[in-house]
Coordinates of C-alpha atoms in Angstrom, one line a residue:
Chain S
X62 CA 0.0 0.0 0.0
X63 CA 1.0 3.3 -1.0
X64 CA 0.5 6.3 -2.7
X65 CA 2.0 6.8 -6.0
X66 CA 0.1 10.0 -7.2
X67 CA -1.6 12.4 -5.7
X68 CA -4.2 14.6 -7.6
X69 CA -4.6 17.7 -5.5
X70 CA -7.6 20.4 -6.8
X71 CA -6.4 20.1 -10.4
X72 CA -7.7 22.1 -13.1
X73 CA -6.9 21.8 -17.0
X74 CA -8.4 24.6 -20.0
X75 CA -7.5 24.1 -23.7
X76 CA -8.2 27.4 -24.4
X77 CA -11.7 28.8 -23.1
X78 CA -12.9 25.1 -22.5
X79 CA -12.2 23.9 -19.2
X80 CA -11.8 20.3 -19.5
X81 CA -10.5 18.9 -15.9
X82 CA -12.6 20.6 -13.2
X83 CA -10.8 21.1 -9.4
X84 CA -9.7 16.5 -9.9
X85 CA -8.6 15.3 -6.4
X86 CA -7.7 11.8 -6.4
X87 CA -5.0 9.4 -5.5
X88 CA -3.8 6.5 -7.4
X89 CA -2.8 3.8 -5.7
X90 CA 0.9 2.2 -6.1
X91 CA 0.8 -1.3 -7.5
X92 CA -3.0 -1.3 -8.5
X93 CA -4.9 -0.8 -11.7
X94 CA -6.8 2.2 -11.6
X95 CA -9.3 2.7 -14.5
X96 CA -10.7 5.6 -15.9
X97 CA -14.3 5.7 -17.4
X98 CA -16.3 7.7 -19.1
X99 CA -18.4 9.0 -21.8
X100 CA -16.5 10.5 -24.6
X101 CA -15.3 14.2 -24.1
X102 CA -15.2 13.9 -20.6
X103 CA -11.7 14.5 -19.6
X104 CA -10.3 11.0 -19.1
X105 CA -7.6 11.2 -21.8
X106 CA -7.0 14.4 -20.7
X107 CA -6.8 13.5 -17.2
X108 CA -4.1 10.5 -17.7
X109 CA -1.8 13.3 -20.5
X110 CA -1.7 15.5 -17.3
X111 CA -0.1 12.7 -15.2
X112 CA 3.1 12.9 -17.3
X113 CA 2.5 16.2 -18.8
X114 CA 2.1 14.9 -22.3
X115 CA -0.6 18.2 -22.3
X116 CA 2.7 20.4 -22.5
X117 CA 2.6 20.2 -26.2
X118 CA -1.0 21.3 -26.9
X119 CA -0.5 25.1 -27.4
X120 CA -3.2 26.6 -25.9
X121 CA -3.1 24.0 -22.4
X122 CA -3.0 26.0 -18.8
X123 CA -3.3 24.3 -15.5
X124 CA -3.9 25.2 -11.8
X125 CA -3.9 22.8 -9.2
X126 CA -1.2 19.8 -8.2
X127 CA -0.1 16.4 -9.2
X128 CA 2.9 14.9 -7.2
X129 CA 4.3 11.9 -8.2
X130 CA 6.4 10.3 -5.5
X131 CA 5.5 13.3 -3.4
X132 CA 7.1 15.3 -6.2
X133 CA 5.3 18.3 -7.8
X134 CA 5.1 17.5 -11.2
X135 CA 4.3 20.8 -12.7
X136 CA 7.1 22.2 -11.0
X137 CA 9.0 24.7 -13.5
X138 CA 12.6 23.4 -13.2
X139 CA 11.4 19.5 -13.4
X140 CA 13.0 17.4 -16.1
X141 CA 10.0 16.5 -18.0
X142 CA 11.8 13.8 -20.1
X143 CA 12.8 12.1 -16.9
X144 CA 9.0 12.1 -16.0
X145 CA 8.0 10.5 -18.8
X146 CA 11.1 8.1 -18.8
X147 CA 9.1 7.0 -15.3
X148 CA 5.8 7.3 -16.1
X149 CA 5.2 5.3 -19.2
X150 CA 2.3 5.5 -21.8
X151 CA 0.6 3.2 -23.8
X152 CA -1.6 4.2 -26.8
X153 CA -4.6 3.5 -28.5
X154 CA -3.2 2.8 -32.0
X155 CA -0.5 0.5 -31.5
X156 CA 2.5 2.8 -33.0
X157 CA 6.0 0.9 -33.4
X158 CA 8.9 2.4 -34.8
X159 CA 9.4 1.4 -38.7
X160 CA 12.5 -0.5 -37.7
X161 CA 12.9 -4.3 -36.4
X162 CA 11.4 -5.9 -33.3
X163 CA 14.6 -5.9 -32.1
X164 CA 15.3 -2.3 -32.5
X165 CA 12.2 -1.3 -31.5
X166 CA 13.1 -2.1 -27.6
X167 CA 16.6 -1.7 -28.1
X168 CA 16.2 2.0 -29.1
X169 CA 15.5 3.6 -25.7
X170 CA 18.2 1.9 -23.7
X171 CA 20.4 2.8 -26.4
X172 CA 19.4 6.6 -26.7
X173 CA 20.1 6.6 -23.1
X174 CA 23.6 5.7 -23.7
X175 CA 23.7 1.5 -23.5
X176 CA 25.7 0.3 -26.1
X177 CA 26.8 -3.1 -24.3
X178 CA 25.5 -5.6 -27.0
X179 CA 25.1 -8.5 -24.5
X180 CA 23.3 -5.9 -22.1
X181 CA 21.0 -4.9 -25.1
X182 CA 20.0 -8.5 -25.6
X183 CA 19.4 -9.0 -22.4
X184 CA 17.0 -6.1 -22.4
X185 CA 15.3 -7.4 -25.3
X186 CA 15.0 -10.6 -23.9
X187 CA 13.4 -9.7 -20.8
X188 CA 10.8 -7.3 -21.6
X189 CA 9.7 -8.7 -24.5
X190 CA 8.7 -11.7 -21.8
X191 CA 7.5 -9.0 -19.5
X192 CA 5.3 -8.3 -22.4
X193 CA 4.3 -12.1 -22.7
X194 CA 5.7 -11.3 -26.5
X195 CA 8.9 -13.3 -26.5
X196 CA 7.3 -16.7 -27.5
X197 CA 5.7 -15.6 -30.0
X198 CA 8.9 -13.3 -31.8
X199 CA 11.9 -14.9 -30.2
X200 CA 12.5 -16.2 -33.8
X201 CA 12.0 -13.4 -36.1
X202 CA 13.5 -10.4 -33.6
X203 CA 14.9 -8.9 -37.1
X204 CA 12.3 -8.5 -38.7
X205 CA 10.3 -5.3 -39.1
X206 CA 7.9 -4.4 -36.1
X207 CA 4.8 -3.5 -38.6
X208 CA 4.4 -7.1 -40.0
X209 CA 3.3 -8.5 -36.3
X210 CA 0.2 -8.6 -35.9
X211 CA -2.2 -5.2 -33.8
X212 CA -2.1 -7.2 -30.7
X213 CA 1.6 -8.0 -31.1
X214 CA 2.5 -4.7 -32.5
X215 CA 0.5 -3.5 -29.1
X216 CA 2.4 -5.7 -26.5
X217 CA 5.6 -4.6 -28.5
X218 CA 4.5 -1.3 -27.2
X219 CA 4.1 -2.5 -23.9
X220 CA 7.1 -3.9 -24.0
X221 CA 9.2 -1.1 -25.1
X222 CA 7.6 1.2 -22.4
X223 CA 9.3 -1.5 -19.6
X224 CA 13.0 -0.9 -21.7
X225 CA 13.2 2.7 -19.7
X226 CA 12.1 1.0 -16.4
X227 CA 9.0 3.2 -15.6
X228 CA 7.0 2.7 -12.4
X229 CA 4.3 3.8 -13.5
X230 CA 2.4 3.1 -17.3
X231 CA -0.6 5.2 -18.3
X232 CA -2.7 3.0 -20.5
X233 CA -4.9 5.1 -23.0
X234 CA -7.9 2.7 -24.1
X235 CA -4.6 0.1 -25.2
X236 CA -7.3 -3.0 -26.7
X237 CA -9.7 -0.4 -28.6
X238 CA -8.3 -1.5 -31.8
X239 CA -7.8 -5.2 -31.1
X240 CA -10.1 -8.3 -31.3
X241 CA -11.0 -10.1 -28.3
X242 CA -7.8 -12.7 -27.8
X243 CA -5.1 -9.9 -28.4
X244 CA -7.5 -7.7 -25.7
X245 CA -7.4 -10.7 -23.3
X246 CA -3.7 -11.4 -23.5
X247 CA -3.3 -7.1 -22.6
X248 CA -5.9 -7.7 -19.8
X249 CA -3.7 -10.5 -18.9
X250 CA -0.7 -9.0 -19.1
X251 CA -2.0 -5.4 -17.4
X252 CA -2.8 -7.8 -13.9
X253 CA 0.8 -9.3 -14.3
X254 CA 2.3 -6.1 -14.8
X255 CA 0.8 -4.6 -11.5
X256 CA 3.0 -6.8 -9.4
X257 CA 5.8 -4.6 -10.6
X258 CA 4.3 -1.2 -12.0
X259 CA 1.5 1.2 -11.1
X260 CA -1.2 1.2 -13.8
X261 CA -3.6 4.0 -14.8
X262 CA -5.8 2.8 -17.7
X263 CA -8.8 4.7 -19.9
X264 CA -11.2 2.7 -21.5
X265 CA -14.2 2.8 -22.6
X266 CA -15.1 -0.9 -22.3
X267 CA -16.9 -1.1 -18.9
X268 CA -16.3 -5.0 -19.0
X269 CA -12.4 -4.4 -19.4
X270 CA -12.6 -1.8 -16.4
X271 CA -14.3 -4.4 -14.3
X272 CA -12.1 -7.3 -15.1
X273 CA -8.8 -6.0 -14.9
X274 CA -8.9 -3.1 -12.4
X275 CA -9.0 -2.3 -8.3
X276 CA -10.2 1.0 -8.6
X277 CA -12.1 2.9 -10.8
X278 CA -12.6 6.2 -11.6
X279 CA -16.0 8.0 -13.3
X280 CA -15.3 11.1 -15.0
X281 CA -18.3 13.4 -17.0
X282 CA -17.7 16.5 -18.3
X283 CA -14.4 17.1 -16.7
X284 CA -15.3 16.6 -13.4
X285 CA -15.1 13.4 -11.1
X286 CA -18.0 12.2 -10.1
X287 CA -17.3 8.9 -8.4
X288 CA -14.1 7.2 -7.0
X289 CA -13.9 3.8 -5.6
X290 CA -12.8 0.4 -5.4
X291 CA -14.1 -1.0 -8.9
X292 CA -16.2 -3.6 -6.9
X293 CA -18.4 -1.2 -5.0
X294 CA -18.4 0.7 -8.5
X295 CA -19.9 -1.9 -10.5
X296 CA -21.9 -3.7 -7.9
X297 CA -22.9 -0.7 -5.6
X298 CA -22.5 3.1 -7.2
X299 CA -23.3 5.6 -4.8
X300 CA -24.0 8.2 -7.3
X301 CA -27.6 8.2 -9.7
X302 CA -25.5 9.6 -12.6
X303 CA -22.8 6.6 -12.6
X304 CA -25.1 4.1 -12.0
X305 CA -26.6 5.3 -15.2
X306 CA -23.9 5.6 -17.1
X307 CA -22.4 2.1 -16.5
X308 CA -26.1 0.8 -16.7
X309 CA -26.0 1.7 -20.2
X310 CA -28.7 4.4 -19.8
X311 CA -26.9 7.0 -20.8
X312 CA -23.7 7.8 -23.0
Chain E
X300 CA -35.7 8.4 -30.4
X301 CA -36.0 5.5 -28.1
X302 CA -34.5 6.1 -24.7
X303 CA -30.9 3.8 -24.6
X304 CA -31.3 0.3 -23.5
X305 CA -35.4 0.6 -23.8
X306 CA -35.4 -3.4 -24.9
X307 CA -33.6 -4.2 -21.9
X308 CA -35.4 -2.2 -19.1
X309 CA -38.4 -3.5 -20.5
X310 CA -36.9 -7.0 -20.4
X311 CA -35.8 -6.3 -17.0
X312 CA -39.1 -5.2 -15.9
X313 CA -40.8 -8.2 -17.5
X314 CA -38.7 -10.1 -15.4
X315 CA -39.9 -8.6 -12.1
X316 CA -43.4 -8.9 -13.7
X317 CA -42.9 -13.1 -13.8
X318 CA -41.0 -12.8 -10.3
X319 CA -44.4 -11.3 -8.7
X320 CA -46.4 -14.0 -10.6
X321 CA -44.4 -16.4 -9.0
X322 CA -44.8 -15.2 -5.9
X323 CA -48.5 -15.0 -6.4
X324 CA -48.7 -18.8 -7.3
X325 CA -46.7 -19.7 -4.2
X326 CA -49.1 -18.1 -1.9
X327 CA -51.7 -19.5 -3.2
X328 CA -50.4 -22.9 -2.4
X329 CA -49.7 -22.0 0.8
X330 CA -52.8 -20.6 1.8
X331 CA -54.7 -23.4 0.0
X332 CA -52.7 -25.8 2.0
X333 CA -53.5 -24.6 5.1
X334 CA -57.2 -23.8 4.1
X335 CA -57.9 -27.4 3.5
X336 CA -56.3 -27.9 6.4
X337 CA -58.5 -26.1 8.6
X338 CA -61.3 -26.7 6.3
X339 CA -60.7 -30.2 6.4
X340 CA -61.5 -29.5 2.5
X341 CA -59.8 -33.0 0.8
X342 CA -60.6 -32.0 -2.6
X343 CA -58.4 -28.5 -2.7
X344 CA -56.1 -30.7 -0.8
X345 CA -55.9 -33.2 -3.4
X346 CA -55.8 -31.1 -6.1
X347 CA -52.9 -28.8 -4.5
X348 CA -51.1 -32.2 -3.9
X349 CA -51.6 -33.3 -7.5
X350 CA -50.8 -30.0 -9.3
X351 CA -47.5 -30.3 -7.1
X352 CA -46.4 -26.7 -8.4
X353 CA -46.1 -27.7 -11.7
X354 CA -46.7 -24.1 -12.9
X355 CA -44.6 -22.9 -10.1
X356 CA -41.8 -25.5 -11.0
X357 CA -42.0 -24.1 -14.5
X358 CA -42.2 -20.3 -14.0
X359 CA -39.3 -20.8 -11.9
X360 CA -37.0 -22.2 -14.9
X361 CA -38.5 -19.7 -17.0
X362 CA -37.5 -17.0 -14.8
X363 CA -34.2 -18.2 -14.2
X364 CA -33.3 -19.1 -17.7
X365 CA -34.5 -15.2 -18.8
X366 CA -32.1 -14.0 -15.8
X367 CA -29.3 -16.4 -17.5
X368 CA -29.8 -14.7 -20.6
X369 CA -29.9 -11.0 -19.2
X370 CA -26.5 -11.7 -17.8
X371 CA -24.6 -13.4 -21.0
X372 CA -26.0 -10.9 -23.4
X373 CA -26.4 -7.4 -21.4
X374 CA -23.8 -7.7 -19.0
X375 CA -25.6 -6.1 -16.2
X376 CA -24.0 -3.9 -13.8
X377 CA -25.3 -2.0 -10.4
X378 CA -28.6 -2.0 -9.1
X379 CA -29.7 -4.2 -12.9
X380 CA -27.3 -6.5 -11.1
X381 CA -28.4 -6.3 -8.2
X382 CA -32.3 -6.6 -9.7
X383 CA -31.3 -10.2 -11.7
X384 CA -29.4 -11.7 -8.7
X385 CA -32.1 -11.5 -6.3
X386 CA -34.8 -12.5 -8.7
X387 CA -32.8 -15.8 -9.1
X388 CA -32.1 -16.0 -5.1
X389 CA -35.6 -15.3 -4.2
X390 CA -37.3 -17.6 -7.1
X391 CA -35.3 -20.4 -4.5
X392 CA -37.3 -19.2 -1.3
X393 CA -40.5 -19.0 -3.6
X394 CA -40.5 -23.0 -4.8
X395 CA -39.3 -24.1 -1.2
X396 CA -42.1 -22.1 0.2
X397 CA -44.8 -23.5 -2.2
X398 CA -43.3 -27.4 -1.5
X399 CA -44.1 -26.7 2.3
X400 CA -47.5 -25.5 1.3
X401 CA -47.8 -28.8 -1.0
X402 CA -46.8 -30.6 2.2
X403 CA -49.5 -29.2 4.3
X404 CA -52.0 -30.2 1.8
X405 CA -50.4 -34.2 2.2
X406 CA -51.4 -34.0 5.8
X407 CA -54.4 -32.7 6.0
X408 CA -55.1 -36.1 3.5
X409 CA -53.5 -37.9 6.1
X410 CA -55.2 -36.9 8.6
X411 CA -58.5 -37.2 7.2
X412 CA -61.6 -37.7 9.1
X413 CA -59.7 -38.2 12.2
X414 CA -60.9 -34.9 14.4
X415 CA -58.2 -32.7 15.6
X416 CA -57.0 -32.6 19.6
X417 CA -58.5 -29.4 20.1
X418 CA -59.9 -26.7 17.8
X419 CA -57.1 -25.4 15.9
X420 CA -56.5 -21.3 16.9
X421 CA -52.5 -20.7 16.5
X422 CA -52.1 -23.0 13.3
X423 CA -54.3 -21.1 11.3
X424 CA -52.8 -17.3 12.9
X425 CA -49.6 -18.6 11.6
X426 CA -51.2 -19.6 8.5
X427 CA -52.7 -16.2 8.2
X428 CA -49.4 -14.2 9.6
X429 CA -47.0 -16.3 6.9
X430 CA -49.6 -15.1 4.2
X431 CA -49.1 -12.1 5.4
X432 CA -45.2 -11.6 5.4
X433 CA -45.5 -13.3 1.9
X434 CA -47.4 -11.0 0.7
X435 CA -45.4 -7.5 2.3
X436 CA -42.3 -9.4 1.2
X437 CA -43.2 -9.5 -2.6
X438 CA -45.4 -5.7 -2.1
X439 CA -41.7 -4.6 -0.6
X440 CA -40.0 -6.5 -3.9
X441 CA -42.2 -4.7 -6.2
X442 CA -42.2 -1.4 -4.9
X443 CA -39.0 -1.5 -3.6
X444 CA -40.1 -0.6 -0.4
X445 CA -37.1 -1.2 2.0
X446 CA -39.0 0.0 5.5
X447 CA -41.9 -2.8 4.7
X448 CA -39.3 -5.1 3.9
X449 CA -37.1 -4.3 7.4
X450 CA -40.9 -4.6 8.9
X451 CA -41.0 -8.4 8.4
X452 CA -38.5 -8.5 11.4
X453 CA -41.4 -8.1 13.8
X454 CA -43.8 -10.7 12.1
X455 CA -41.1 -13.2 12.3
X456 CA -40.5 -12.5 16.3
X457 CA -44.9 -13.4 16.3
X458 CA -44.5 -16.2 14.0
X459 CA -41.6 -17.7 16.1
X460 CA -43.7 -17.1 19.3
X461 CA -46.7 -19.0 18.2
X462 CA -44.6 -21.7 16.7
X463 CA -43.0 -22.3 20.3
X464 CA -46.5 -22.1 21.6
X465 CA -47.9 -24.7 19.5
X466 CA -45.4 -26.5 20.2
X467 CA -45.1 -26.8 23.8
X468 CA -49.0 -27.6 23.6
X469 CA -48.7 -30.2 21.5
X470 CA -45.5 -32.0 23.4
X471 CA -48.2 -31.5 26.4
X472 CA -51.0 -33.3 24.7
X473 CA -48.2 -35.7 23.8
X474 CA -47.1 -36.4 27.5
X475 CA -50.9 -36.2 28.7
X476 CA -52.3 -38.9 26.4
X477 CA -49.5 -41.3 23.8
X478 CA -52.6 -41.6 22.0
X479 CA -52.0 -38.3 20.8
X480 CA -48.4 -38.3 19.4
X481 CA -49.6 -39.7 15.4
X482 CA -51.8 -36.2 14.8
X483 CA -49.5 -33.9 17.7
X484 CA -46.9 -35.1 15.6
X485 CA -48.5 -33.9 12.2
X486 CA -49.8 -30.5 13.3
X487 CA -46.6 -30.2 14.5
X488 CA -45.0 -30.4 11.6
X489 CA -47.2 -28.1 10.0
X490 CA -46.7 -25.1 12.5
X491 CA -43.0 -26.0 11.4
X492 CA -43.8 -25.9 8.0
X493 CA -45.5 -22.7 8.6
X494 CA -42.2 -21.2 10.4
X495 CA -40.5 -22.1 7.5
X496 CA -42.4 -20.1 5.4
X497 CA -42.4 -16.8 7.1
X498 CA -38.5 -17.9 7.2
X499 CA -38.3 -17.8 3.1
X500 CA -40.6 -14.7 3.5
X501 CA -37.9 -13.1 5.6
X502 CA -35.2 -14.2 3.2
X503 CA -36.8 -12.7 0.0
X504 CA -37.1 -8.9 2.2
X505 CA -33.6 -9.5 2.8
X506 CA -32.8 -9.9 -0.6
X507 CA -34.9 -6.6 -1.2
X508 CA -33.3 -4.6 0.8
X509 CA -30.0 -5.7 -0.9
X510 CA -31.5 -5.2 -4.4
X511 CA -33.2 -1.7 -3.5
X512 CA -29.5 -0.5 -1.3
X513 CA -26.8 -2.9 -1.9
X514 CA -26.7 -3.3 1.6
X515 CA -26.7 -6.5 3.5
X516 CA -29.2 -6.6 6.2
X517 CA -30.7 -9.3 8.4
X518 CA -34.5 -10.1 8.1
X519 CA -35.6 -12.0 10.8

């Protein structure tokens, strides 16, 4: 038990709109903590804030906190790059390099100044099985990244997020564009990565948010509205507007 | 435009519909068991004992192959949950109940002709009182109504009251006269029977309450 991050009265506007209203949350260290909500209600938004990934939309300002190891993240002299470096993302579209398996997971380790061959390998080696990829490319690590298949592409992804050792990895709806076995092997994988890492994931599958997750999170229109353990969520929701929103009434 | 989900609210209403159907069905065999019991009527005896539920025994696979369906192709959440897994839990309590009105129409045929101890009083109060608590329990499942649910704790306290009563008059008869102990033994039974029911009755207004809150309480 722990706290990772802490969400303290945090407020996001692109612009005029204000799209995260006054957030307070905290996400737990070692737990899966999902996201839901309709579309256009802050979610994504919410998860870009927790490794600033907002910085490069223009017209972004935000007010409030986010510490991450009881460090401010918004801080002006933080090393943003060294934030991301620890708090990983994952995407909807799975979005490897053009370049080989191989030198898909190699490339961060090498860009942060590994050149060790062996050591490379051995990077390669474990987090493609962290990724619960390695069976399946172990045999054709040469060969270009794009030909795998979207599930594979997607744990390749995965897998080259754990090259830069993050402790935490922000999944953004990661099995949106996958069919049902490449989703379960992610769901699979996302409760074996927990043991090690601190997962935040948005999706808009209520099922997935149910299955995988301890906590989850209901956001509409850039406000939360209920936070709680996922079971009490699905089985009990203290709030009307959640229980008609995961009901399927609404959305 | 159609509200979203319309097919399955309605399906999910439906469902409640049956449930109360159910539970209509089931108090009818419990109050027709003890009627012919008091009325010594054999024929509605007969006839509950021949029926055996079968409608009962049907509605309740019905039911709880619909609620089987609701969950592998809707994927209910919350209080929709909630809603499905107590019509299956309580559809349980409704069929027991209804057996245990079935077997107080098998002894009143047993006992036949043979006259009773004494005039029956608390038998048929209990009768009337787990008719009663049947009924508020299924009025508290339709309406969701979670203070006349909680209010079947009281009618439980009265029917566990007269059940010890019967009983300790009958173990008396028993004592007084051996002669006694074949119909004692029956009519005790029954007032067990009857326990039972308000019992199930007390189970489906805790399921209620769970349904309706998503609390757990104790009824009874």
């Amino acid at each position: 038990m722990g706290i990772k991050i802490r969400v303290n009265g945090f407020n996001l506007w692109y612009g005029e709109n204000h799209a995260l209203k006054d957030i307070n949350m905290e996400i737990e260290k070692n737990k899966v903590t999902a996201i839901i909500g309709p579309s256009g209600c802050g979610k994504s938004t919410f998860i870009r804030s927790l490794n600033r990934m907002n910085d490069l939309v223009p017209s972004c300002i935000t007010k409030g906190d986010i510490f991450f190891d009881g460090m401010e993240i918004y801080e002006k002299d933080l090393d943003v790059y060294t934030l991301r470096k620890r708090v990983g993302m994952v995407f909807q579209k799975p979005n490897p390099f053009p370049m080989s398996v191989y030198d898909n997971i190699s490339y961060g380790p090498r860009i942060h100044g590994e050149k060790n061959k062996k050591k490379l390998d051995k990077i390669v080696e474990y987090t493609l099985k962290s990724a619960a990829l390695w069976d399946e490319v172990n045999d054709r690590l040469d060969d270009p990244a794009l030909g795998l298949s979207g599930g594979q592409q997607q744990r390749l992804c995965i897998a080259r997020t754990l090259t830069v050792k993050p402790d935490v990895i922000l999944f953004d709806e990661p099995c949106s564009a996958l069919d049902p076995i490449s989703t379960s092997k992610i769901e699979d994988l996302i409760r074996e990565l927990k043991e090690r890492y601190t997962i935040v994931i948005v999706t808009h599958n209520m099922q997935q948010a149910a299955r995988i997750s301890d906590y989850t999170a209901f956001f509409l229109l850039g406000e939360i509205i209920e936070f709680g353990s996922t079971l009490q969520i699905f089985e009990n929701p203290s709030d009307k507007r959640t229980e008609d929103y995961i009901t399927g009434k609404f959305g | 435009m159609k509200m979203p989900r319309t097919d399955y609210i309605e399906a999910i209403n439906m469902l409640k519909e049956e449930v109360l159907k159910m539970g209509e069905l089931s108090k009818g065999a419990v109050y027709g068991g003890v009627r012919s019991l008091i009325d010594k009527d054999f024929d509605l005896a007969s006839k509950i004992v021949r029926e055996d539920n079968n409608r009962i025994d049907i509605l309740e696979l019905e039911i709880e192959e619909k609620c089987m369906v609701l969950i592998a192709l809707q994927q209910p959440v919350a209080k929709d949950l909630r809603i499905i897994g107590t019509c299956m839990k309580i559809i349980t309590d409704l069929d027991r109940l209804s057996n245990l009105g079935v077997n107080i129409a098998k002894i009143t045929i047993k006992i036949g002709d043979k006259p009773f101890i004494k005039p029956l009083i608390d038998i048929p109060r209990m009768g009337k009182l787990a008719a009663e608590m049947l009924d508020d329990a299924m009025e508290a499942f339709i309406n969701e109504d979670v203070e006349l649910a909680r209010g079947l704790s009281k009618k439980e306290e009265e029917a566990d009251a007269l059940y010890d009563q019967v009983r300790r008059e009958l173990i008396t008869f028993m004592i007084e006269d051996p002669h006694t102990i074949t119909i004692a033994s029956d009519l005790s039974f029954i007032a067990r029977y009857l326990k039972r029911i308000a019992d199930h009755a007390c189970n489906i207004a805790a399921r209620v309450i769970y349904m309706v809150t998503g609390e757990r309480e104790k009824v009874g």
